[in-house]
């Protein structure tokens, strides 16, 4: 089921993972559970160390306790104590100020001691689980302290950078420049955890390892594409961050842009990282920037009001902690994009994402063109559906081809039938966080499922005109959808104007 570039079966060689922001939320929720899952499946290096660095005044013993508490909290009380101990025994901690050069000298000493105790041979994976404003400064300090420098034939040094990668196109470009001034591009791993999801990885295999889909994967056969990332969760404890981001920034230039790139890219010449990235970047660059005057008719923004989810009352966005009572931040965004190339000319790509929606539903829908209805004139068949290919990312993971069949019985009527492949039933599927695969790949030095600088910039370029218009013309109708619904009515109108409709949620 894995593609060639996915077939890394064994554990990577010795290395130390240095986590900046080791006491933060991301480490607790995702990084530590992923390391546990990797250890469980024996995909972690035999000689391995975790090095935590953060502001919090902790010592190594305190950090080891923190690891155990976090794993229990996020993976449940039944975790394997031997694996927890194994991780704890190779964990170290130093506290310090990310901006202060002296902290890095201290870090260097403790790090080298840990490396010699664990035999990690100087190979280092730096994970920046920190606020975006620190990223450039930390990379610079690491370089000054020679901690991230790679020498010919020496140990490897790689850096994983979390999103948000910049705040807009200009800041993303600047961040790329800052990072590239102290690291080589092949040392920089820009992570997008959607690329760690099984069905997303399967998309490339599905398209390019089968001969039956690619010939129809174009404007001659596809009517339009929908990409949906709907969540039932609200902003939870992240009101502070979300107020400065909003749904558009939070999801579109990164996660949805990556889904679009894999759906729409041309065939790469091989599955190696550069060939893949070039094709992904190319299609993102071919997206028509939405002209300023068209932003109102081609995009929709929304904010949830109070509503009901699974029978329970949920508050409005404006009543969430850390959110202004008159907030103008959108929690829903939809847009219609067009791609300027021969394959996709005139095929709309409709993207939508929102919080507190009726259902957790991440899916790519390929809607094929209608069969010539005229053939069925003078038959009892009054209507039928277009064929659809549903690439289900979560909560289900799989692929469904929906087509029309004759319903059994003496009268000829038509109904839809599904041919489905379900990933969730595969025992090899870890139900992990999505980060396992990506951490493992980075330790192996395979950047295929990470984002190259030009991909990130193309993602921002795709949304920049919308950010600009929304910034100047504030929304006046918020809240405009109820928590637990399928989004603002304007989003239905966006497709209705084109004689289409969204896949139903809930
Ligand atoms: C994150 C966003 O990048 O992705 C969150 O910041 C969002 O707002 C999350 O909830 C969605 O990821 P997943 O894997 O839960 O679909």
XYZ file of C-alpha atoms and ligand atoms in Angstrom:
522
model
C 0.000 0.000 0.000
C 2.987 2.329 0.350
C 4.575 4.125 -2.573
C 8.248 3.851 -3.359
C 9.263 6.954 -1.495
C 7.142 5.864 1.439
C 8.834 2.523 1.807
C 11.286 3.278 4.600
C 10.851 0.234 6.725
C 13.483 0.344 9.412
C 14.598 2.732 12.099
C 16.792 5.655 11.083
C 20.427 5.920 12.229
C 21.476 7.497 15.556
C 20.283 11.014 16.280
C 19.156 13.480 18.883
C 15.931 15.434 18.583
C 16.266 18.890 20.104
C 12.870 20.421 20.804
C 12.614 24.186 21.143
C 9.403 24.796 23.046
C 9.667 21.438 24.821
C 7.106 22.276 27.481
C 4.560 23.699 25.057
C 1.312 22.413 23.733
C 2.527 20.964 20.452
C 5.218 18.913 22.185
C 2.724 17.567 24.668
C -0.114 16.798 22.275
C 1.739 15.680 19.185
C 5.516 15.348 19.349
C 5.833 13.183 22.449
C 2.910 10.889 21.463
C 4.467 10.526 17.994
C 7.835 9.569 19.458
C 6.053 7.044 21.645
C 4.246 5.597 18.601
C 7.500 5.432 16.656
C 9.193 3.637 19.546
C 6.262 1.237 19.773
C 6.562 0.308 16.112
C 10.365 0.135 16.366
C 10.856 2.978 13.944
C 12.883 5.108 16.296
C 16.692 5.027 16.165
C 18.235 2.568 18.606
C 20.632 5.294 19.664
C 18.356 8.211 20.283
C 18.046 11.192 22.608
C 15.422 13.851 23.222
C 16.688 17.218 24.265
C 14.133 19.700 25.565
C 14.809 23.435 25.553
C 12.320 26.049 26.797
C 11.891 29.063 29.058
C 10.355 27.014 31.858
C 12.661 26.341 34.760
C 12.806 22.578 34.813
C 15.621 20.105 35.182
C 16.088 16.816 33.371
C 14.219 14.877 36.087
C 11.306 17.319 35.825
C 11.262 16.978 32.042
C 11.188 13.190 32.321
C 8.122 13.482 34.579
C 6.584 15.891 32.098
C 7.044 13.304 29.342
C 5.227 10.641 31.332
C 2.376 12.962 32.303
C 1.932 14.156 28.727
C 1.867 10.641 27.302
C -0.713 9.551 29.870
C -2.833 12.590 29.166
C -2.803 12.205 25.392
C -2.490 8.476 24.840
C -4.394 7.241 27.870
C -3.353 5.512 31.085
C -2.685 2.134 29.415
C 0.494 3.126 27.667
C 3.396 0.711 27.792
C 5.564 1.612 30.796
C 8.679 0.121 29.173
C 8.402 2.431 26.192
C 7.824 5.421 28.454
C 10.911 4.478 30.483
C 12.951 3.991 27.326
C 12.074 7.510 26.208
C 12.666 9.005 29.649
C 16.119 7.434 29.971
C 17.290 9.262 26.883
C 15.718 12.641 27.662
C 17.512 15.795 28.773
C 16.461 19.353 29.420
C 17.942 22.829 29.581
C 16.089 26.047 30.241
C 17.024 29.337 28.691
C 16.083 32.370 26.710
C 15.672 31.680 22.964
C 17.030 35.144 22.156
C 20.068 35.092 24.408
C 23.415 33.958 22.951
C 24.655 32.812 26.386
C 21.829 30.241 26.615
C 23.182 28.565 23.505
C 26.665 28.187 24.972
C 25.120 26.436 27.951
C 22.985 24.362 25.583
C 26.040 23.298 23.647
C 27.756 21.837 26.721
C 24.719 19.898 27.933
C 23.904 18.729 24.427
C 27.359 17.337 23.789
C 27.268 15.503 27.117
C 23.890 13.946 26.187
C 25.226 13.004 22.775
C 28.211 11.203 24.190
C 26.056 9.374 26.789
C 23.562 8.203 24.156
C 25.961 7.666 21.261
C 23.912 9.759 18.832
C 27.028 10.644 16.821
C 26.301 14.367 16.569
C 23.298 13.970 14.249
C 20.715 16.550 15.293
C 17.120 17.210 14.417
C 16.069 20.614 15.734
C 12.306 20.983 16.069
C 11.050 24.564 16.295
C 7.797 24.189 18.229
C 7.867 27.895 19.016
C 6.017 31.104 18.230
C 6.755 32.267 14.664
C 8.365 35.468 15.912
C 11.242 33.423 17.405
C 12.015 31.205 14.423
C 14.522 33.394 12.588
C 16.277 34.400 15.824
C 16.649 30.802 17.020
C 18.015 29.666 13.650
C 20.539 32.522 13.766
C 21.628 31.758 17.339
C 22.020 28.048 16.557
C 24.227 28.935 13.645
C 26.328 31.377 15.681
C 26.878 28.708 18.327
C 27.795 26.293 15.453
C 25.124 23.890 16.718
C 23.339 23.590 13.385
C 26.367 23.719 11.085
C 26.985 20.738 8.835
C 30.440 19.918 7.576
C 31.343 17.798 4.597
C 31.286 14.152 5.709
C 30.274 15.154 9.265
C 27.041 14.523 11.174
C 23.770 15.834 9.743
C 21.863 18.807 11.153
C 18.218 19.408 10.165
C 15.577 21.848 11.292
C 11.819 21.275 11.309
C 9.832 24.495 11.189
C 6.201 24.479 12.274
C 3.403 26.534 10.826
C 2.347 29.291 10.759
C 5.176 29.971 8.330
C 4.832 33.737 8.164
C 1.700 35.824 8.384
C 1.372 36.712 4.719
C 3.356 36.438 1.516
C 5.900 39.133 2.440
C 6.665 37.716 5.882
C 6.906 34.160 4.504
C 9.435 35.357 1.933
C 11.404 37.159 4.615
C 11.393 34.054 6.827
C 12.653 31.931 3.939
C 15.423 34.471 3.387
C 16.367 34.534 7.079
C 16.476 30.748 7.323
C 18.382 30.342 4.086
C 20.998 32.811 5.297
C 22.017 30.399 8.080
C 20.952 26.970 6.763
C 21.063 25.229 3.396
C 17.616 24.654 1.851
C 18.097 20.894 2.210
C 18.493 21.309 5.988
C 15.112 23.069 6.281
C 12.040 20.861 6.721
C 8.861 22.979 6.660
C 6.242 20.729 8.151
C 2.589 20.499 7.138
C 1.059 17.707 9.150
C -1.674 17.132 6.516
C 1.068 15.590 4.374
C 1.539 12.969 7.105
C -2.068 11.769 6.784
C -2.425 8.371 5.147
C -4.960 9.207 2.457
C -3.069 12.334 1.519
C 0.046 10.247 0.905
C -2.082 7.774 -0.965
C -3.291 10.430 -3.373
C -0.042 10.384 -5.340
C 0.023 6.605 -5.479
C -3.630 6.472 -6.449
C -3.138 8.919 -9.296
C 0.184 7.741 -10.629
C 0.357 4.008 -9.887
C -2.940 3.289 -11.683
C -3.462 3.657 -15.385
C -7.227 4.178 -15.330
C -7.557 7.545 -13.580
C -4.900 9.765 -15.083
C -6.398 9.784 -18.614
C -9.629 11.258 -17.239
C -7.975 13.554 -14.665
C -8.512 16.769 -16.608
C -10.957 19.393 -17.863
C -12.427 17.060 -20.488
C -13.855 14.776 -17.803
C -13.871 16.658 -14.511
C -16.573 19.244 -13.876
C -15.119 20.659 -10.672
C -13.205 19.780 -7.513
C -14.204 20.462 -3.903
C -11.741 20.445 -1.037
C -13.292 20.573 2.406
C -11.694 20.649 5.840
C -14.605 20.973 8.260
C -14.049 20.683 11.987
C -16.467 20.344 14.873
C -14.019 21.813 17.365
C -14.061 25.522 18.085
C -10.928 27.515 18.837
C -10.524 25.717 22.175
C -7.734 27.334 24.231
C -6.143 29.005 21.166
C -8.272 32.168 21.044
C -5.214 34.429 21.359
C -3.472 32.949 18.321
C -6.648 32.472 16.308
C -7.697 36.099 16.690
C -4.543 37.098 14.788
C -4.901 34.324 12.215
C -8.482 33.391 11.268
C -9.616 30.430 9.209
C -8.106 31.647 5.945
C -4.538 31.974 7.248
C -4.816 29.006 9.567
C -5.800 26.427 6.934
C -5.757 27.640 3.322
C -2.180 28.602 2.352
C -0.875 25.447 4.001
C -3.142 22.410 4.493
C -5.685 23.067 1.739
C -3.044 24.318 -0.679
C -1.136 21.064 -0.184
C -4.255 18.990 -0.826
C -4.899 21.026 -3.945
C -1.316 20.623 -5.158
C -1.396 16.838 -4.867
C -4.789 16.664 -6.561
C -3.920 18.950 -9.447
C -0.172 18.499 -10.041
C 1.274 17.049 -13.219
C 3.027 13.682 -13.006
C 6.516 14.083 -11.555
C 9.418 12.419 -13.350
C 10.101 10.425 -10.174
C 8.977 10.279 -6.562
C 12.077 11.992 -5.276
C 11.560 15.133 -3.248
C 12.710 17.664 -5.808
C 10.638 16.242 -8.657
C 7.544 16.107 -6.460
C 8.069 19.578 -5.012
C 8.640 21.117 -8.438
C 5.327 19.800 -9.739
C 3.487 20.783 -6.561
C 4.934 24.292 -6.642
C 4.216 24.618 -10.359
C 0.500 23.962 -10.036
C 0.189 26.277 -7.039
C 1.908 28.963 -9.068
C -0.610 28.397 -11.866
C -3.536 29.393 -9.625
C -5.050 32.621 -10.908
C -4.762 35.328 -8.252
C -8.353 36.366 -7.508
C -8.716 39.934 -8.841
C -9.517 42.376 -6.044
C -12.917 43.216 -7.537
C -13.880 39.540 -7.678
C -13.016 38.758 -4.063
C -16.585 39.468 -2.836
C -18.134 37.141 -5.439
C -15.515 34.383 -5.277
C -14.937 34.098 -1.541
C -17.022 33.735 1.590
C -16.086 34.351 5.202
C -18.043 33.366 8.249
C -17.972 33.343 12.003
C -19.917 30.942 14.187
C -22.567 32.067 16.572
C -23.938 29.980 19.435
C -25.499 26.692 18.407
C -25.849 23.003 19.141
C -23.385 20.209 18.447
C -24.238 16.601 19.214
C -27.169 17.792 21.284
C -25.077 20.104 23.493
C -25.166 23.891 23.517
C -21.957 25.484 22.350
C -21.027 29.157 22.706
C -20.442 31.679 19.941
C -16.880 32.362 18.826
C -17.111 35.821 20.371
C -17.728 34.208 23.774
C -14.682 31.919 23.608
C -11.747 32.654 25.945
C -9.217 35.075 24.481
C -11.629 36.327 21.809
C -12.825 39.935 21.553
C -16.603 40.336 22.123
C -16.869 42.176 18.801
C -14.268 40.071 16.985
C -14.116 40.385 13.206
C -12.026 37.196 12.812
C -13.414 34.603 10.443
C -13.812 30.993 11.597
C -14.983 29.888 8.154
C -13.542 30.591 4.718
C -14.487 29.406 1.258
C -13.170 30.334 -2.148
C -13.421 29.502 -5.796
C -10.079 29.136 -7.512
C -9.169 28.651 -11.143
C -5.956 27.096 -12.388
C -4.358 28.544 -15.495
C -3.023 25.542 -17.321
C -4.110 23.170 -20.077
C -5.255 20.440 -17.708
C -7.516 22.571 -15.548
C -8.653 25.612 -17.568
C -12.324 26.366 -16.684
C -12.487 23.720 -13.913
C -13.295 25.464 -10.627
C -11.640 24.309 -7.426
C -13.900 25.163 -4.491
C -12.135 25.196 -1.127
C -13.829 25.535 2.245
C -12.793 25.208 5.850
C -14.517 26.042 9.076
C -14.697 25.451 12.782
C -17.739 24.300 14.755
C -19.337 22.766 11.716
C -21.910 20.002 11.646
C -19.373 17.239 11.121
C -15.645 16.580 11.157
C -15.116 16.019 7.485
C -11.949 16.418 5.444
C -12.396 15.302 1.884
C -11.424 15.962 -1.703
C -14.369 15.491 -4.045
C -13.707 15.014 -7.727
C -16.961 15.650 -9.520
C -16.950 14.225 -13.037
C -18.915 15.666 -15.923
C -22.443 14.615 -16.563
C -23.187 11.716 -18.914
C -25.136 12.835 -22.025
C -28.636 12.693 -20.614
C -30.133 12.556 -24.051
C -29.415 8.834 -24.272
C -32.065 8.197 -21.670
C -34.845 10.136 -23.398
C -37.952 7.958 -23.705
C -36.943 5.865 -20.667
C -38.352 6.116 -17.139
C -35.010 7.525 -15.949
C -35.683 11.075 -14.847
C -32.422 11.998 -13.241
C -29.068 10.672 -12.256
C -26.011 11.887 -10.423
C -22.646 12.736 -11.872
C -19.872 10.280 -11.031
C -17.831 11.257 -8.029
C -14.533 10.219 -6.632
C -14.361 10.911 -2.913
C -10.947 11.017 -1.345
C -11.768 10.755 2.339
C -9.066 12.042 4.635
C -10.779 12.121 8.004
C -12.402 10.874 10.106
C -12.788 8.030 7.564
C -9.718 7.333 5.543
C -10.235 5.893 2.127
C -11.334 6.378 -1.429
C -14.816 5.908 -2.855
C -15.886 5.867 -6.471
C -19.571 6.686 -6.797
C -21.361 5.650 -9.960
C -24.875 5.030 -11.238
C -26.426 1.582 -11.525
C -29.827 0.237 -12.365
C -31.848 -0.387 -9.237
C -32.991 -4.033 -9.142
C -36.605 -4.504 -10.215
C -38.885 -4.604 -13.240
C -38.810 -0.817 -13.812
C -35.603 0.841 -14.958
C -34.595 3.344 -12.335
C -31.157 4.522 -11.433
C -29.434 4.692 -8.078
C -25.930 5.501 -6.884
C -23.554 2.747 -5.806
C -20.153 3.023 -4.144
C -16.950 1.163 -4.748
C -14.888 1.831 -1.676
C -11.489 1.272 -0.246
C -11.179 1.881 3.476
C -7.811 2.664 4.982
C -9.038 2.781 8.572
C -9.433 -0.995 8.497
C -5.776 -1.547 7.676
C -4.014 -2.796 10.823
C -0.814 -1.116 9.637
C -2.573 2.191 10.058
C -1.376 3.471 13.392
C -4.181 5.938 13.960
C -1.283 8.119 14.885
C -0.993 11.838 14.939
C 0.262 12.223 11.358
C 3.578 13.426 12.774
C 5.124 9.942 13.124
C 5.680 9.565 9.442
C 7.092 13.066 9.111
C 9.516 12.813 12.039
C 10.705 9.457 10.743
C 11.241 10.865 7.248
C 13.186 13.823 8.600
C 15.460 11.515 10.618
C 16.057 9.575 7.401
C 16.697 12.767 5.438
C 13.714 12.417 3.105
C 12.049 15.825 2.594
C 9.409 14.599 0.105
C 6.489 15.140 2.489
C 7.734 18.562 3.600
C 7.352 21.903 1.851
C 10.040 23.583 -0.166
C 10.366 27.382 0.080
C 8.596 28.016 -3.235
C 5.622 25.819 -2.252
C 5.059 27.814 0.921
C 5.282 31.106 -0.935
C 2.897 29.888 -3.642
C 0.388 28.931 -0.916
C 0.490 32.468 0.454
C 0.279 33.975 -3.033
C -2.958 32.023 -3.503
C -4.646 33.739 -0.534
C -2.919 37.136 -0.487
C -5.527 39.059 -2.557
C -8.249 37.731 -0.262
C -6.305 38.677 2.864
C -5.846 42.188 1.467
C -9.498 42.731 0.638
C -10.799 41.194 3.870
C -8.360 43.296 5.855
C -9.690 46.557 4.464
C -13.387 45.693 4.143
C -14.384 44.326 7.541
C -17.229 41.820 7.717
C -20.475 43.375 8.874
C -22.655 40.284 9.229
C -20.795 38.227 11.886
C -21.825 35.832 13.357
C -23.378 34.440 10.188
C -23.573 30.706 10.836
C -24.666 28.722 13.840
C -22.268 26.324 15.537
C -23.213 22.831 14.376
C -24.383 23.955 10.919
C -22.730 23.578 7.556
C -21.510 27.162 7.312
C -22.857 30.487 6.075
C -25.617 30.580 3.488
C -23.364 32.701 1.292
C -21.136 29.637 0.820
C -24.072 27.688 -0.629
C -24.820 30.649 -2.875
C -21.208 30.650 -4.116
C -21.743 27.235 -5.686
C -25.422 27.739 -6.522
C -24.448 30.649 -8.787
C -22.489 28.082 -10.822
C -25.356 25.550 -10.724
C -23.489 23.361 -8.226
C -23.695 22.448 -4.552
C -21.344 21.372 -1.781
C -21.113 17.813 -0.574
C -23.493 17.607 2.326
C -22.151 17.746 5.892
C -23.841 16.122 8.867
C -3.877 23.141 12.496
C -4.723 24.366 12.700
O -2.800 23.435 11.651
O -4.666 22.114 11.913
C -5.897 24.039 13.588
O -3.940 25.391 13.293
C -6.681 22.881 13.013
O -6.739 25.174 13.750
C -5.764 21.703 12.720
O -7.647 22.496 13.976
C -6.496 20.622 11.974
O -5.698 19.483 11.938
P -6.363 18.040 11.997
O -5.236 17.106 11.807
O -7.023 17.943 13.346
O -7.368 18.006 10.905
